[in-house]
Amino acid sequence: MGASVQLLVRFTDCFKKSGGYAEMARVIIAEEIPSVEDVIEALLEDVNVGCVICFVGVVRGVSKKGVPVDHLHIELGEEGARVLEELVQEAESRFGIRAIVYHRCGILKPGERIGVFAVAAKHRQEGFAALRWLIDELKARVHSRWMEEVVKQR
């Protein structure tokens, strides 16, 4: 796994690096999720950034089939983190953006935040396109393998 991944850390540890974005972990599997403002600040070092677009994923209380959700069980581990790192690198290369992904693991109840996904771009068009692509690929490549939705028993 590359230096751009940190597993199960407190989010404040991710901002202690002094080398700027180039040395900052881009995928953080965390016990807690930072504020959106902290994530934005981490991406605003570059004067060429024209926008930062953020997405906060939240556990829904009702499944797509209309059944009440008890919790999500997410276990990414090193393999899941590696896939996330590849997605971030691909998004950066494909869209010319910078991205940071914070993702939680464990048992998450409805209303809890799953993750914060942020993209910094020169222009909003590539920023929105990159963020949408990143989230869609995350759902297809990561959540489909390492996330289980547990519904309430009737």
Short mmCIF file of N, CA and C in Angstrom, two decimals:
data_model
loop_
_atom_site.label_atom_id
_atom_site.label_comp_id
_atom_site.label_asym_id
_atom_site.label_seq_id
_atom_site.Cartn_x
_atom_site.Cartn_y
_atom_site.Cartn_z
N MET A 1 0.85 -1.17 0.00
CA MET A 1 0.00 0.00 0.00
C MET A 1 0.89 1.23 0.00
N GLY A 2 0.50 2.24 -0.75
CA GLY A 2 1.32 3.44 -0.89
C GLY A 2 1.27 4.35 0.32
N ALA A 3 2.10 5.36 0.26
CA ALA A 3 2.17 6.34 1.36
C ALA A 3 0.95 7.24 1.38
N SER A 4 0.11 7.13 0.35
CA SER A 4 -1.06 8.01 0.31
C SER A 4 -2.28 7.38 0.99
N VAL A 5 -2.06 6.34 1.81
CA VAL A 5 -3.15 5.70 2.54
C VAL A 5 -2.80 5.64 4.02
N GLN A 6 -3.77 5.94 4.87
CA GLN A 6 -3.61 5.75 6.31
C GLN A 6 -4.80 4.94 6.79
N LEU A 7 -4.53 3.89 7.55
CA LEU A 7 -5.58 3.02 8.06
C LEU A 7 -5.89 3.33 9.51
N LEU A 8 -7.18 3.39 9.82
CA LEU A 8 -7.68 3.54 11.19
C LEU A 8 -6.91 4.54 12.04
N VAL A 9 -7.02 5.77 11.65
CA VAL A 9 -6.34 6.86 12.36
C VAL A 9 -7.39 7.84 12.86
N ARG A 10 -6.98 8.69 13.76
CA ARG A 10 -7.82 9.82 14.13
C ARG A 10 -7.57 10.89 13.09
N PHE A 11 -8.62 11.57 12.64
CA PHE A 11 -8.47 12.48 11.51
C PHE A 11 -7.48 13.60 11.77
N THR A 12 -7.33 14.01 13.02
CA THR A 12 -6.40 15.11 13.29
C THR A 12 -4.97 14.72 12.98
N ASP A 13 -4.63 13.43 13.05
CA ASP A 13 -3.28 12.98 12.71
C ASP A 13 -2.96 13.21 11.23
N CYS A 14 -3.97 13.24 10.40
CA CYS A 14 -3.76 13.40 8.96
C CYS A 14 -3.35 14.81 8.59
N PHE A 15 -3.64 15.78 9.44
CA PHE A 15 -3.34 17.17 9.14
C PHE A 15 -2.04 17.64 9.78
N LYS A 16 -1.33 16.76 10.48
CA LYS A 16 -0.11 17.15 11.16
C LYS A 16 1.11 17.15 10.25
N LYS A 17 1.00 16.57 9.07
CA LYS A 17 2.13 16.55 8.15
C LYS A 17 2.41 17.97 7.67
N SER A 18 3.68 18.29 7.53
CA SER A 18 4.03 19.65 7.15
C SER A 18 4.38 19.78 5.67
N GLY A 19 4.39 18.68 4.94
CA GLY A 19 4.80 18.71 3.55
C GLY A 19 3.73 19.08 2.58
N GLY A 20 2.55 19.44 3.04
CA GLY A 20 1.48 19.86 2.16
C GLY A 20 0.79 18.68 1.49
N TYR A 21 -0.04 18.99 0.49
CA TYR A 21 -0.87 17.98 -0.15
C TYR A 21 -0.03 16.86 -0.76
N ALA A 22 1.11 17.19 -1.34
CA ALA A 22 1.93 16.19 -2.00
C ALA A 22 2.33 15.06 -1.06
N GLU A 23 2.47 15.36 0.22
CA GLU A 23 2.85 14.35 1.19
C GLU A 23 1.68 13.85 2.03
N MET A 24 0.52 14.44 1.87
CA MET A 24 -0.64 14.08 2.68
C MET A 24 -1.27 12.79 2.19
N ALA A 25 -1.75 11.97 3.10
CA ALA A 25 -2.50 10.78 2.72
C ALA A 25 -3.76 11.22 1.99
N ARG A 26 -4.08 10.54 0.91
CA ARG A 26 -5.26 10.89 0.13
C ARG A 26 -6.44 9.97 0.45
N VAL A 27 -6.16 8.81 1.03
CA VAL A 27 -7.21 7.89 1.47
C VAL A 27 -6.97 7.63 2.95
N ILE A 28 -7.96 7.95 3.75
CA ILE A 28 -7.82 7.79 5.20
C ILE A 28 -9.00 6.95 5.68
N ILE A 29 -8.69 5.78 6.21
CA ILE A 29 -9.70 4.94 6.83
C ILE A 29 -9.67 5.34 8.30
N ALA A 30 -10.72 6.01 8.74
CA ALA A 30 -10.66 6.70 10.02
C ALA A 30 -11.73 6.21 11.00
N GLU A 31 -11.45 6.47 12.27
CA GLU A 31 -12.41 6.17 13.33
C GLU A 31 -13.50 7.23 13.38
N GLU A 32 -13.18 8.40 12.91
CA GLU A 32 -14.12 9.52 12.90
C GLU A 32 -13.90 10.31 11.62
N ILE A 33 -14.84 11.15 11.31
CA ILE A 33 -14.79 11.93 10.07
C ILE A 33 -14.53 13.39 10.44
N PRO A 34 -13.61 14.04 9.72
CA PRO A 34 -13.34 15.45 10.02
C PRO A 34 -14.47 16.34 9.54
N SER A 35 -14.41 17.59 9.95
CA SER A 35 -15.38 18.55 9.43
C SER A 35 -15.06 18.81 7.96
N VAL A 36 -16.07 19.17 7.22
CA VAL A 36 -15.88 19.50 5.81
C VAL A 36 -14.89 20.66 5.69
N GLU A 37 -14.95 21.61 6.61
CA GLU A 37 -14.03 22.76 6.58
C GLU A 37 -12.58 22.32 6.68
N ASP A 38 -12.27 21.33 7.53
CA ASP A 38 -10.89 20.82 7.63
C ASP A 38 -10.44 20.19 6.32
N VAL A 39 -11.33 19.46 5.68
CA VAL A 39 -10.99 18.83 4.40
C VAL A 39 -10.75 19.89 3.33
N ILE A 40 -11.60 20.90 3.30
CA ILE A 40 -11.44 21.99 2.32
C ILE A 40 -10.09 22.68 2.53
N GLU A 41 -9.76 23.00 3.76
CA GLU A 41 -8.48 23.66 4.05
C GLU A 41 -7.29 22.84 3.56
N ALA A 42 -7.37 21.52 3.70
CA ALA A 42 -6.28 20.65 3.26
C ALA A 42 -6.08 20.71 1.75
N LEU A 43 -7.14 21.02 1.01
CA LEU A 43 -7.05 21.05 -0.45
C LEU A 43 -6.81 22.45 -1.02
N LEU A 44 -6.80 23.49 -0.19
CA LEU A 44 -6.71 24.86 -0.70
C LEU A 44 -5.30 25.42 -0.78
N GLU A 45 -4.29 24.59 -0.67
CA GLU A 45 -2.92 25.10 -0.73
C GLU A 45 -2.54 25.63 -2.11
N ASP A 46 -3.09 25.04 -3.15
CA ASP A 46 -2.73 25.37 -4.53
C ASP A 46 -3.50 26.60 -4.99
N VAL A 47 -2.80 27.61 -5.47
CA VAL A 47 -3.46 28.84 -5.94
C VAL A 47 -4.24 28.61 -7.24
N ASN A 48 -4.02 27.48 -7.91
CA ASN A 48 -4.74 27.18 -9.14
C ASN A 48 -6.10 26.54 -8.91
N VAL A 49 -6.43 26.26 -7.65
CA VAL A 49 -7.71 25.65 -7.33
C VAL A 49 -8.81 26.70 -7.48
N GLY A 50 -9.81 26.36 -8.28
CA GLY A 50 -10.95 27.26 -8.47
C GLY A 50 -12.18 26.81 -7.71
N CYS A 51 -12.17 25.55 -7.26
CA CYS A 51 -13.30 25.04 -6.49
C CYS A 51 -12.89 23.81 -5.69
N VAL A 52 -13.57 23.62 -4.58
CA VAL A 52 -13.48 22.38 -3.82
C VAL A 52 -14.91 21.90 -3.65
N ILE A 53 -15.15 20.66 -4.06
CA ILE A 53 -16.49 20.10 -4.02
C ILE A 53 -16.45 18.91 -3.05
N CYS A 54 -17.37 18.89 -2.11
CA CYS A 54 -17.39 17.85 -1.08
C CYS A 54 -18.70 17.06 -1.13
N PHE A 55 -18.60 15.81 -0.76
CA PHE A 55 -19.75 14.92 -0.61
C PHE A 55 -19.61 14.22 0.73
N VAL A 56 -20.68 14.22 1.50
CA VAL A 56 -20.70 13.51 2.78
C VAL A 56 -21.71 12.38 2.66
N GLY A 57 -21.24 11.14 2.77
CA GLY A 57 -22.12 9.98 2.72
C GLY A 57 -22.68 9.69 4.11
N VAL A 58 -23.98 9.41 4.18
CA VAL A 58 -24.67 9.18 5.45
C VAL A 58 -25.44 7.87 5.36
N VAL A 59 -25.48 7.13 6.45
CA VAL A 59 -26.26 5.89 6.51
C VAL A 59 -27.74 6.23 6.46
N ARG A 60 -28.43 5.67 5.47
CA ARG A 60 -29.88 5.86 5.35
C ARG A 60 -30.62 5.03 6.39
N GLY A 61 -31.79 5.47 6.79
CA GLY A 61 -32.60 4.73 7.75
C GLY A 61 -33.51 3.71 7.11
N VAL A 62 -33.65 3.78 5.78
CA VAL A 62 -34.51 2.86 5.04
C VAL A 62 -33.74 2.36 3.82
N SER A 63 -33.79 1.05 3.57
CA SER A 63 -33.08 0.47 2.43
C SER A 63 -33.76 0.87 1.12
N LYS A 64 -33.12 0.54 -0.01
CA LYS A 64 -33.71 0.81 -1.32
C LYS A 64 -35.02 0.05 -1.50
N LYS A 65 -35.19 -1.05 -0.76
CA LYS A 65 -36.42 -1.85 -0.84
C LYS A 65 -37.48 -1.38 0.15
N GLY A 66 -37.20 -0.29 0.87
CA GLY A 66 -38.18 0.27 1.79
C GLY A 66 -38.20 -0.37 3.17
N VAL A 67 -37.17 -1.16 3.50
CA VAL A 67 -37.10 -1.85 4.79
C VAL A 67 -36.23 -1.02 5.74
N PRO A 68 -36.64 -0.86 7.01
CA PRO A 68 -35.82 -0.10 7.95
C PRO A 68 -34.43 -0.71 8.12
N VAL A 69 -33.42 0.13 8.11
CA VAL A 69 -32.03 -0.31 8.26
C VAL A 69 -31.64 -0.24 9.72
N ASP A 70 -31.04 -1.32 10.22
CA ASP A 70 -30.51 -1.34 11.58
C ASP A 70 -29.12 -0.71 11.61
N HIS A 71 -28.25 -1.14 10.67
CA HIS A 71 -26.89 -0.60 10.61
C HIS A 71 -26.19 -1.05 9.33
N LEU A 72 -25.08 -0.41 9.05
CA LEU A 72 -24.16 -0.86 8.01
C LEU A 72 -22.96 -1.48 8.70
N HIS A 73 -22.43 -2.53 8.11
CA HIS A 73 -21.19 -3.13 8.61
C HIS A 73 -20.17 -2.97 7.49
N ILE A 74 -19.14 -2.15 7.75
CA ILE A 74 -18.12 -1.85 6.74
C ILE A 74 -16.77 -2.30 7.26
N GLU A 75 -16.10 -3.17 6.50
CA GLU A 75 -14.75 -3.63 6.84
C GLU A 75 -13.89 -3.54 5.60
N LEU A 76 -13.16 -2.46 5.46
CA LEU A 76 -12.34 -2.26 4.27
C LEU A 76 -10.99 -2.97 4.36
N GLY A 77 -10.30 -2.81 5.46
CA GLY A 77 -8.98 -3.42 5.61
C GLY A 77 -7.99 -2.89 4.57
N GLU A 78 -6.85 -3.54 4.48
CA GLU A 78 -5.80 -3.09 3.56
C GLU A 78 -6.22 -3.23 2.10
N GLU A 79 -6.91 -4.31 1.76
CA GLU A 79 -7.31 -4.51 0.37
C GLU A 79 -8.31 -3.43 -0.07
N GLY A 80 -9.31 -3.15 0.76
CA GLY A 80 -10.28 -2.11 0.43
C GLY A 80 -9.63 -0.74 0.35
N ALA A 81 -8.68 -0.47 1.26
CA ALA A 81 -7.96 0.80 1.22
C ALA A 81 -7.12 0.91 -0.05
N ARG A 82 -6.56 -0.19 -0.47
CA ARG A 82 -5.74 -0.19 -1.70
C ARG A 82 -6.62 0.14 -2.91
N VAL A 83 -7.83 -0.43 -2.96
CA VAL A 83 -8.76 -0.14 -4.06
C VAL A 83 -9.15 1.34 -4.03
N LEU A 84 -9.43 1.87 -2.84
CA LEU A 84 -9.75 3.30 -2.73
C LEU A 84 -8.59 4.16 -3.21
N GLU A 85 -7.37 3.79 -2.84
CA GLU A 85 -6.19 4.54 -3.28
C GLU A 85 -6.09 4.53 -4.80
N GLU A 86 -6.34 3.38 -5.42
CA GLU A 86 -6.30 3.29 -6.88
C GLU A 86 -7.37 4.18 -7.51
N LEU A 87 -8.56 4.22 -6.90
CA LEU A 87 -9.63 5.08 -7.42
C LEU A 87 -9.23 6.55 -7.36
N VAL A 88 -8.65 6.97 -6.25
CA VAL A 88 -8.24 8.36 -6.11
C VAL A 88 -7.16 8.69 -7.14
N GLN A 89 -6.19 7.82 -7.29
CA GLN A 89 -5.13 8.06 -8.28
C GLN A 89 -5.69 8.12 -9.69
N GLU A 90 -6.63 7.22 -9.99
CA GLU A 90 -7.25 7.23 -11.32
C GLU A 90 -8.04 8.51 -11.55
N ALA A 91 -8.80 8.95 -10.55
CA ALA A 91 -9.56 10.20 -10.68
C ALA A 91 -8.63 11.39 -10.90
N GLU A 92 -7.54 11.43 -10.14
CA GLU A 92 -6.59 12.54 -10.28
C GLU A 92 -5.99 12.57 -11.68
N SER A 93 -5.65 11.41 -12.19
CA SER A 93 -5.05 11.31 -13.53
C SER A 93 -6.08 11.61 -14.62
N ARG A 94 -7.25 11.04 -14.49
CA ARG A 94 -8.29 11.16 -15.52
C ARG A 94 -8.87 12.57 -15.63
N PHE A 95 -9.07 13.24 -14.48
CA PHE A 95 -9.77 14.52 -14.47
C PHE A 95 -8.86 15.72 -14.17
N GLY A 96 -7.59 15.48 -13.84
CA GLY A 96 -6.69 16.59 -13.52
C GLY A 96 -7.06 17.30 -12.23
N ILE A 97 -7.50 16.55 -11.24
CA ILE A 97 -7.95 17.12 -9.97
C ILE A 97 -7.07 16.59 -8.84
N ARG A 98 -7.36 17.05 -7.63
CA ARG A 98 -6.78 16.47 -6.41
C ARG A 98 -7.95 15.98 -5.58
N ALA A 99 -7.76 14.88 -4.87
CA ALA A 99 -8.87 14.32 -4.11
C ALA A 99 -8.40 13.77 -2.77
N ILE A 100 -9.30 13.80 -1.80
CA ILE A 100 -9.09 13.19 -0.49
C ILE A 100 -10.36 12.41 -0.15
N VAL A 101 -10.18 11.18 0.35
CA VAL A 101 -11.30 10.34 0.77
C VAL A 101 -11.08 9.93 2.22
N TYR A 102 -12.05 10.26 3.07
CA TYR A 102 -12.09 9.76 4.44
C TYR A 102 -13.23 8.75 4.49
N HIS A 103 -12.96 7.56 4.99
CA HIS A 103 -14.00 6.53 5.04
C HIS A 103 -13.95 5.84 6.39
N ARG A 104 -15.11 5.64 6.99
CA ARG A 104 -15.18 4.95 8.27
C ARG A 104 -15.38 3.46 8.07
N CYS A 105 -15.06 2.70 9.10
CA CYS A 105 -15.28 1.26 9.13
C CYS A 105 -16.05 0.91 10.40
N GLY A 106 -16.50 -0.34 10.46
CA GLY A 106 -17.19 -0.82 11.65
C GLY A 106 -18.69 -0.80 11.48
N ILE A 107 -19.38 -0.73 12.60
CA ILE A 107 -20.84 -0.70 12.63
C ILE A 107 -21.29 0.76 12.66
N LEU A 108 -22.07 1.15 11.65
CA LEU A 108 -22.56 2.53 11.55
C LEU A 108 -24.09 2.51 11.53
N LYS A 109 -24.68 3.30 12.38
CA LYS A 109 -26.14 3.39 12.52
C LYS A 109 -26.71 4.46 11.58
N PRO A 110 -28.01 4.38 11.27
CA PRO A 110 -28.63 5.41 10.44
C PRO A 110 -28.38 6.82 11.00
N GLY A 111 -28.07 7.72 10.09
CA GLY A 111 -27.76 9.10 10.46
C GLY A 111 -26.28 9.36 10.65
N GLU A 112 -25.48 8.31 10.82
CA GLU A 112 -24.04 8.50 10.98
C GLU A 112 -23.38 8.72 9.63
N ARG A 113 -22.31 9.50 9.64
CA ARG A 113 -21.56 9.75 8.42
C ARG A 113 -20.67 8.55 8.09
N ILE A 114 -20.70 8.14 6.82
CA ILE A 114 -19.86 7.05 6.33
C ILE A 114 -18.51 7.60 5.89
N GLY A 115 -18.54 8.72 5.21
CA GLY A 115 -17.29 9.27 4.69
C GLY A 115 -17.44 10.67 4.16
N VAL A 116 -16.29 11.28 3.95
CA VAL A 116 -16.21 12.59 3.30
C VAL A 116 -15.31 12.43 2.09
N PHE A 117 -15.80 12.88 0.95
CA PHE A 117 -15.09 12.77 -0.30
C PHE A 117 -14.95 14.17 -0.87
N ALA A 118 -13.74 14.59 -1.15
CA ALA A 118 -13.53 15.97 -1.60
C ALA A 118 -12.62 16.01 -2.81
N VAL A 119 -12.94 16.92 -3.72
CA VAL A 119 -12.19 17.10 -4.96
C VAL A 119 -11.86 18.58 -5.10
N ALA A 120 -10.60 18.87 -5.43
CA ALA A 120 -10.19 20.24 -5.75
C ALA A 120 -9.87 20.28 -7.24
N ALA A 121 -10.42 21.26 -7.93
CA ALA A 121 -10.23 21.36 -9.38
C ALA A 121 -10.06 22.82 -9.78
N LYS A 122 -9.55 23.02 -10.99
CA LYS A 122 -9.43 24.38 -11.51
C LYS A 122 -10.81 24.95 -11.82
N HIS A 123 -11.71 24.08 -12.32
CA HIS A 123 -13.04 24.52 -12.74
C HIS A 123 -14.09 23.55 -12.22
N ARG A 124 -15.30 24.03 -12.01
CA ARG A 124 -16.36 23.21 -11.42
C ARG A 124 -16.76 22.03 -12.31
N GLN A 125 -16.69 22.18 -13.65
CA GLN A 125 -17.13 21.10 -14.52
C GLN A 125 -16.34 19.82 -14.27
N GLU A 126 -15.00 19.92 -14.27
CA GLU A 126 -14.21 18.70 -14.02
C GLU A 126 -14.29 18.28 -12.56
N GLY A 127 -14.50 19.24 -11.67
CA GLY A 127 -14.65 18.90 -10.26
C GLY A 127 -15.89 18.05 -10.01
N PHE A 128 -17.04 18.50 -10.53
CA PHE A 128 -18.28 17.73 -10.36
C PHE A 128 -18.19 16.38 -11.07
N ALA A 129 -17.62 16.37 -12.27
CA ALA A 129 -17.49 15.11 -13.02
C ALA A 129 -16.61 14.12 -12.26
N ALA A 130 -15.50 14.61 -11.72
CA ALA A 130 -14.58 13.74 -10.98
C ALA A 130 -15.22 13.20 -9.71
N LEU A 131 -15.93 14.05 -8.97
CA LEU A 131 -16.55 13.61 -7.73
C LEU A 131 -17.64 12.58 -8.01
N ARG A 132 -18.45 12.83 -9.02
CA ARG A 132 -19.50 11.86 -9.38
C ARG A 132 -18.87 10.53 -9.78
N TRP A 133 -17.83 10.56 -10.61
CA TRP A 133 -17.15 9.34 -11.04
C TRP A 133 -16.58 8.60 -9.83
N LEU A 134 -15.93 9.34 -8.93
CA LEU A 134 -15.30 8.75 -7.75
C LEU A 134 -16.35 8.05 -6.87
N ILE A 135 -17.47 8.68 -6.64
CA ILE A 135 -18.52 8.09 -5.80
C ILE A 135 -19.14 6.87 -6.49
N ASP A 136 -19.42 6.98 -7.78
CA ASP A 136 -19.99 5.84 -8.51
C ASP A 136 -19.05 4.65 -8.49
N GLU A 137 -17.76 4.89 -8.70
CA GLU A 137 -16.78 3.81 -8.69
C GLU A 137 -16.59 3.24 -7.29
N LEU A 138 -16.66 4.10 -6.27
CA LEU A 138 -16.57 3.64 -4.89
C LEU A 138 -17.71 2.66 -4.60
N LYS A 139 -18.92 3.01 -5.00
CA LYS A 139 -20.06 2.13 -4.76
C LYS A 139 -19.90 0.81 -5.51
N ALA A 140 -19.42 0.86 -6.74
CA ALA A 140 -19.27 -0.35 -7.56
C ALA A 140 -18.10 -1.23 -7.11
N ARG A 141 -16.97 -0.63 -6.81
CA ARG A 141 -15.75 -1.41 -6.53
C ARG A 141 -15.48 -1.66 -5.05
N VAL A 142 -16.01 -0.80 -4.18
CA VAL A 142 -15.69 -0.91 -2.75
C VAL A 142 -16.91 -1.36 -1.94
N HIS A 143 -17.97 -0.57 -2.00
CA HIS A 143 -19.14 -0.89 -1.17
C HIS A 143 -19.76 -2.23 -1.55
N SER A 144 -19.71 -2.58 -2.83
CA SER A 144 -20.29 -3.86 -3.24
C SER A 144 -19.56 -5.05 -2.62
N ARG A 145 -18.31 -4.86 -2.20
CA ARG A 145 -17.51 -5.97 -1.65
C ARG A 145 -17.36 -5.91 -0.14
N TRP A 146 -17.24 -4.71 0.44
CA TRP A 146 -16.87 -4.59 1.85
C TRP A 146 -17.93 -3.92 2.73
N MET A 147 -19.13 -3.74 2.21
CA MET A 147 -20.17 -3.10 3.01
C MET A 147 -21.42 -3.98 3.00
N GLU A 148 -21.97 -4.22 4.18
CA GLU A 148 -23.20 -5.00 4.31
C GLU A 148 -24.26 -4.15 4.99
N GLU A 149 -25.42 -4.06 4.36
CA GLU A 149 -26.54 -3.36 4.96
C GLU A 149 -27.37 -4.37 5.74
N VAL A 150 -27.54 -4.13 7.02
CA VAL A 150 -28.30 -5.03 7.89
C VAL A 150 -29.63 -4.35 8.22
N VAL A 151 -30.72 -5.02 7.84
CA VAL A 151 -32.04 -4.44 8.07
C VAL A 151 -32.60 -4.94 9.40
N LYS A 152 -33.57 -4.18 9.92
CA LYS A 152 -34.21 -4.55 11.19
C LYS A 152 -35.09 -5.77 10.98
N GLN A 153 -35.09 -6.63 11.98
CA GLN A 153 -35.94 -7.82 11.94
C GLN A 153 -37.36 -7.43 12.27
N ARG A 154 -38.29 -7.96 11.54
CA ARG A 154 -39.72 -7.62 11.78
C ARG A 154 -40.32 -8.51 12.82
#
